[in-house]
XYZ file of C-alpha atoms in Angstrom:
334
model
C 24.187 -9.923 -50.626
C 27.940 -9.691 -51.172
C 30.528 -11.832 -49.389
C 31.965 -8.767 -47.645
C 28.596 -7.736 -46.258
C 27.931 -11.321 -45.186
C 31.155 -11.373 -43.207
C 30.454 -7.972 -41.691
C 27.145 -9.271 -40.360
C 28.751 -12.425 -38.997
C 26.825 -14.645 -41.401
C 27.586 -18.317 -40.916
C 24.313 -19.515 -42.430
C 23.068 -19.723 -46.037
C 21.517 -16.683 -47.663
C 18.344 -18.638 -48.269
C 16.582 -21.990 -48.054
C 14.083 -23.810 -50.245
C 11.059 -25.860 -49.240
C 8.819 -27.879 -51.563
C 5.607 -26.208 -52.711
C 2.344 -27.624 -51.377
C -1.254 -26.415 -51.224
C -1.580 -27.806 -47.698
C -1.122 -24.889 -45.272
C -0.150 -26.943 -42.219
C 2.234 -29.122 -44.188
C 3.955 -26.069 -45.661
C 4.135 -24.349 -42.289
C 5.674 -27.427 -40.673
C 8.200 -27.800 -43.490
C 9.284 -24.178 -43.157
C 9.586 -24.477 -39.382
C 11.709 -27.628 -39.604
C 14.078 -26.035 -42.123
C 14.456 -22.910 -40.004
C 15.172 -25.026 -36.926
C 18.011 -26.650 -38.855
C 19.459 -23.194 -39.473
C 18.799 -21.288 -36.248
C 18.416 -24.074 -33.680
C 15.796 -26.391 -32.250
C 14.218 -23.644 -30.132
C 13.116 -21.761 -33.255
C 9.397 -21.645 -34.026
C 7.043 -19.695 -36.279
C 5.299 -16.969 -34.316
C 3.432 -15.919 -37.473
C 3.026 -17.495 -40.896
C 1.013 -15.948 -43.713
C 0.500 -16.837 -47.376
C -0.485 -13.802 -49.440
C -2.888 -13.945 -52.374
C 0.136 -13.533 -54.632
C 1.603 -16.728 -53.201
C 4.444 -15.028 -51.321
C 5.206 -15.928 -47.704
C 5.430 -13.589 -44.716
C 7.087 -15.237 -41.726
C 7.917 -14.179 -38.179
C 10.121 -16.414 -36.084
C 10.502 -16.727 -32.345
C 12.831 -18.637 -30.093
C 12.790 -20.211 -26.660
C 15.310 -20.424 -23.871
C 15.318 -22.770 -20.866
C 14.911 -21.569 -17.286
C 15.328 -23.577 -14.120
C 12.268 -22.849 -11.972
C 12.725 -25.624 -9.439
C 11.454 -25.313 -5.898
C 14.498 -25.092 -3.622
C 13.076 -27.079 -0.727
C 14.614 -30.516 -0.163
C 13.413 -33.531 -2.157
C 11.754 -31.483 -4.900
C 11.998 -32.494 -8.538
C 13.950 -30.258 -10.868
C 11.666 -28.231 -13.166
C 12.816 -26.643 -16.427
C 10.480 -24.305 -18.311
C 10.999 -22.773 -21.734
C 10.287 -19.074 -22.122
C 9.125 -18.036 -25.589
C 10.088 -14.812 -27.333
C 7.965 -14.000 -30.386
C 8.827 -11.977 -33.476
C 12.608 -11.820 -33.206
C 13.012 -11.699 -37.003
C 10.895 -11.176 -40.120
C 11.406 -13.365 -43.216
C 9.827 -13.497 -46.642
C 9.559 -16.177 -49.283
C 8.638 -16.361 -52.954
C 7.472 -19.281 -55.025
C 9.936 -20.507 -57.624
C 8.377 -23.328 -59.611
C 7.868 -26.314 -57.343
C 9.680 -24.679 -54.430
C 9.525 -21.690 -52.138
C 12.726 -19.719 -51.744
C 13.020 -18.016 -48.337
C 15.680 -15.381 -47.817
C 17.380 -15.664 -44.436
C 18.619 -12.875 -42.170
C 22.097 -13.322 -40.732
C 22.537 -15.108 -37.443
C 23.808 -11.903 -35.836
C 20.636 -10.012 -36.766
C 18.482 -12.836 -35.386
C 20.524 -12.849 -32.178
C 20.014 -9.091 -31.914
C 16.277 -9.586 -32.349
C 16.363 -12.195 -29.590
C 18.242 -9.798 -27.311
C 15.770 -6.986 -28.056
C 12.822 -9.284 -27.319
C 14.399 -10.269 -24.001
C 14.785 -6.610 -23.096
C 11.161 -5.894 -24.033
C 9.972 -8.782 -21.872
C 12.179 -7.613 -19.009
C 10.713 -4.107 -19.276
C 7.196 -5.532 -19.351
C 7.862 -7.544 -16.194
C 9.389 -4.525 -14.457
C 6.303 -2.480 -15.318
C 3.995 -5.255 -14.131
C 5.850 -5.376 -10.817
C 5.700 -1.585 -10.514
C 1.933 -1.649 -11.102
C 1.532 -4.379 -8.484
C 3.597 -2.563 -5.839
C 3.463 1.112 -6.838
C 2.437 2.501 -3.439
C 5.157 0.502 -1.700
C 7.768 1.685 -4.212
C 6.642 5.292 -3.766
C 7.349 5.236 -0.029
C 10.904 3.950 -0.444
C 13.150 6.805 0.753
C 15.464 6.703 -2.279
C 12.517 6.724 -4.698
C 10.650 9.436 -2.809
C 13.780 11.577 -2.845
C 14.226 11.239 -6.618
C 10.553 11.987 -7.205
C 10.531 15.034 -4.933
C 10.501 17.542 -7.860
C 7.449 15.779 -9.302
C 5.762 15.778 -5.908
C 6.442 19.509 -5.589
C 4.920 20.298 -8.984
C 1.798 18.294 -8.182
C 1.350 19.802 -4.716
C 1.976 23.391 -5.803
C -0.326 23.018 -8.803
C -3.149 21.717 -6.614
C -2.654 24.314 -3.876
C -2.068 27.457 -5.928
C -3.662 26.856 -9.328
C -3.473 28.454 -11.721
C 0.201 28.703 -10.819
C 2.673 30.408 -13.184
C 5.129 27.891 -14.565
C 7.856 30.513 -14.222
C 7.326 30.526 -10.443
C 7.536 26.739 -10.234
C 10.739 26.732 -12.246
C 12.169 29.475 -10.058
C 11.221 27.597 -6.880
C 12.843 24.366 -8.056
C 15.945 26.115 -9.379
C 16.828 23.189 -11.654
C 19.511 23.393 -14.310
C 18.421 23.586 -17.946
C 14.872 22.566 -18.780
C 14.524 19.807 -16.169
C 11.422 21.337 -14.586
C 9.811 21.635 -18.012
C 10.571 17.952 -18.678
C 8.816 17.003 -15.443
C 5.832 19.182 -16.339
C 5.561 17.740 -19.854
C 5.666 14.202 -18.491
C 2.972 14.918 -15.893
C 0.927 16.627 -18.592
C 1.152 13.592 -20.880
C 0.171 11.337 -17.979
C -2.927 13.473 -17.431
C -2.184 14.942 -13.995
C -1.717 18.607 -14.931
C -2.074 20.958 -17.886
C 0.260 23.762 -18.946
C -1.917 26.431 -20.544
C -0.958 30.016 -21.368
C 2.051 29.803 -19.092
C 0.090 28.529 -16.076
C -0.236 25.077 -14.532
C -3.734 23.701 -13.922
C -4.695 20.458 -12.136
C -6.577 17.784 -14.042
C -8.953 15.181 -12.670
C -6.416 12.738 -11.106
C -5.037 15.666 -9.092
C -8.270 17.596 -8.540
C -9.802 14.695 -6.598
C -7.547 15.527 -3.626
C -8.896 18.286 -1.403
C -6.529 20.927 -0.095
C -6.281 19.321 3.325
C -5.197 16.001 1.814
C -2.513 17.692 -0.278
C -0.839 18.946 2.890
C -0.702 15.473 4.466
C 1.867 12.701 4.213
C -0.703 10.291 2.795
C -0.903 12.471 -0.310
C 2.749 11.772 -1.105
C 2.184 8.033 -0.958
C -0.995 8.074 -3.018
C -0.104 10.590 -5.710
C 3.436 9.314 -6.260
C 2.050 5.797 -6.379
C -0.377 6.838 -9.107
C 2.397 8.545 -11.065
C 4.583 5.430 -10.852
C 1.689 3.159 -11.789
C 0.829 5.145 -14.906
C 4.230 6.451 -15.916
C 6.794 3.876 -14.800
C 8.399 3.466 -18.213
C 8.410 7.191 -19.006
C 9.850 8.153 -15.631
C 12.595 5.539 -15.588
C 13.572 5.940 -19.245
C 12.911 9.501 -20.385
C 13.653 11.223 -17.080
C 16.498 8.835 -16.173
C 14.929 7.951 -12.829
C 16.598 4.551 -12.800
C 15.921 4.045 -9.094
C 12.361 3.048 -10.043
C 13.670 -0.164 -11.600
C 15.729 -1.047 -8.562
C 13.111 -2.775 -6.408
C 11.286 -4.489 -9.308
C 14.620 -6.036 -10.300
C 15.027 -7.712 -6.907
C 11.370 -8.697 -6.688
C 11.378 -10.221 -10.163
C 14.362 -12.336 -9.183
C 11.634 -14.323 -7.476
C 8.391 -13.582 -9.318
C 9.517 -14.425 -12.860
C 10.124 -18.017 -11.759
C 6.863 -18.201 -9.803
C 4.866 -16.913 -12.765
C 6.569 -19.250 -15.197
C 5.771 -22.304 -13.084
C 2.358 -20.837 -12.144
C 2.933 -21.460 -8.457
C 2.584 -18.674 -5.865
C 3.911 -21.111 -3.257
C 7.215 -21.637 -5.075
C 10.047 -21.481 -2.540
C 13.372 -20.027 -3.681
C 16.550 -19.521 -1.715
C 18.816 -16.488 -1.948
C 21.222 -18.164 -4.363
C 18.442 -19.003 -6.832
C 17.061 -15.471 -6.696
C 20.543 -14.109 -7.389
C 20.949 -16.444 -10.378
C 17.565 -15.371 -11.734
C 18.525 -11.709 -11.484
C 21.760 -12.299 -13.383
C 19.919 -14.312 -16.050
C 17.438 -11.487 -16.597
C 19.474 -8.356 -15.984
C 23.059 -9.399 -16.680
C 26.203 -9.369 -14.573
C 25.406 -5.887 -13.224
C 22.688 -7.572 -11.133
C 25.259 -9.549 -9.147
C 25.222 -8.397 -5.519
C 27.108 -9.374 -2.412
C 24.962 -11.737 -0.384
C 24.795 -9.244 2.490
C 23.313 -6.536 0.261
C 21.010 -8.992 -1.486
C 19.715 -10.243 1.855
C 19.044 -6.634 2.920
C 17.027 -5.986 -0.253
C 15.005 -9.176 0.097
C 14.316 -8.428 3.764
C 13.091 -4.983 2.706
C 10.690 -6.639 0.245
C 9.440 -8.878 3.043
C 8.895 -5.942 5.414
C 6.890 -4.178 2.712
C 4.696 -7.206 1.943
C 6.132 -7.788 -1.527
C 7.687 -11.144 -0.590
C 7.271 -13.543 2.314
C 9.902 -15.750 3.887
C 10.026 -18.853 6.011
C 12.640 -21.099 7.528
C 15.696 -20.485 9.658
C 16.642 -16.805 9.351
C 20.067 -17.561 10.835
C 20.843 -20.388 8.395
C 20.568 -19.316 4.749
C 20.586 -22.936 3.600
C 17.190 -23.302 5.294
C 15.785 -19.870 4.448
C 13.261 -19.566 1.612
C 11.257 -16.801 -0.025
C 7.779 -17.180 -1.471
C 5.238 -14.847 -3.020
C 2.895 -12.432 -1.370
C -0.429 -13.706 -2.688
C -1.816 -10.249 -3.525
C 1.314 -9.235 -5.430
C 1.348 -12.565 -7.257
C -2.276 -12.155 -8.334
C -1.646 -8.610 -9.563
C 1.455 -9.741 -11.450
C -0.229 -12.753 -13.035
C -3.077 -10.529 -14.250
C -0.777 -8.214 -16.217
C 2.515 -10.004 -16.959
C 2.810 -12.351 -19.936
C 5.219 -15.264 -19.809
């Protein structure tokens, strides 16, 4: 790699390292890990280490970052946990006589891998929260409003099937191919099928009888199922960012509770705000009035619980809803 390309990648580390050859797998693995920690920092570890039959090395590295997960009640010890992010960079090594030579990626590329892994973990936690609270999210007015076109397609398909897609598109009167995007997403999620220009219900939609489709409970149930199964697709591909709004506030609490494995962890508003900024960046900074409103909404909808003096924020704490915590702990990985 040339000097110019090194500088363009922000390289401030060597292009490679050497470690002594040994037949002992654990000894070699430990030697490689120690050398990489000297380069990338003490939080570096080997998330995968493989010696091929040819003698070459295939290495994946991970890194950890500290998180304060202390209970906020008085006279509690401070607790720091380290969150691990696997596979932030891939390395390879070749034997050269009595040594292995391992080519190193630039620090900037490793930092990018770390950032990408954080984003993947954040998305996983958002999805886990959505799965744990999907029916509650579906009944939020802002979410229900954004999902109204999807609700219409599902209801009309169940009531009038086979229903011409052209009629649905005409009824929604959306610009461009937005209605088709909704239909394709619902088709991929298994709720409907577009066949020969007509929409047909599939099993998740057929289970509702016509009377149920006309009722308010249908909206809650069917939109909840759509969110549960298609959270990532809806929020990313259809730009329905509102779906990530409530999980962001809820995970300001639950990430810490899961990391310390304590559903009775008590956090105050300030700690929840700090957690949100740590996970989602400065855009997750909210005025304390708005943050309190959001947390109170989560309490009213049985996503969080609170205790203490509601008039004195210094003595007000939030803790988990046991059912939500159990659902989260069953699907989220920290």
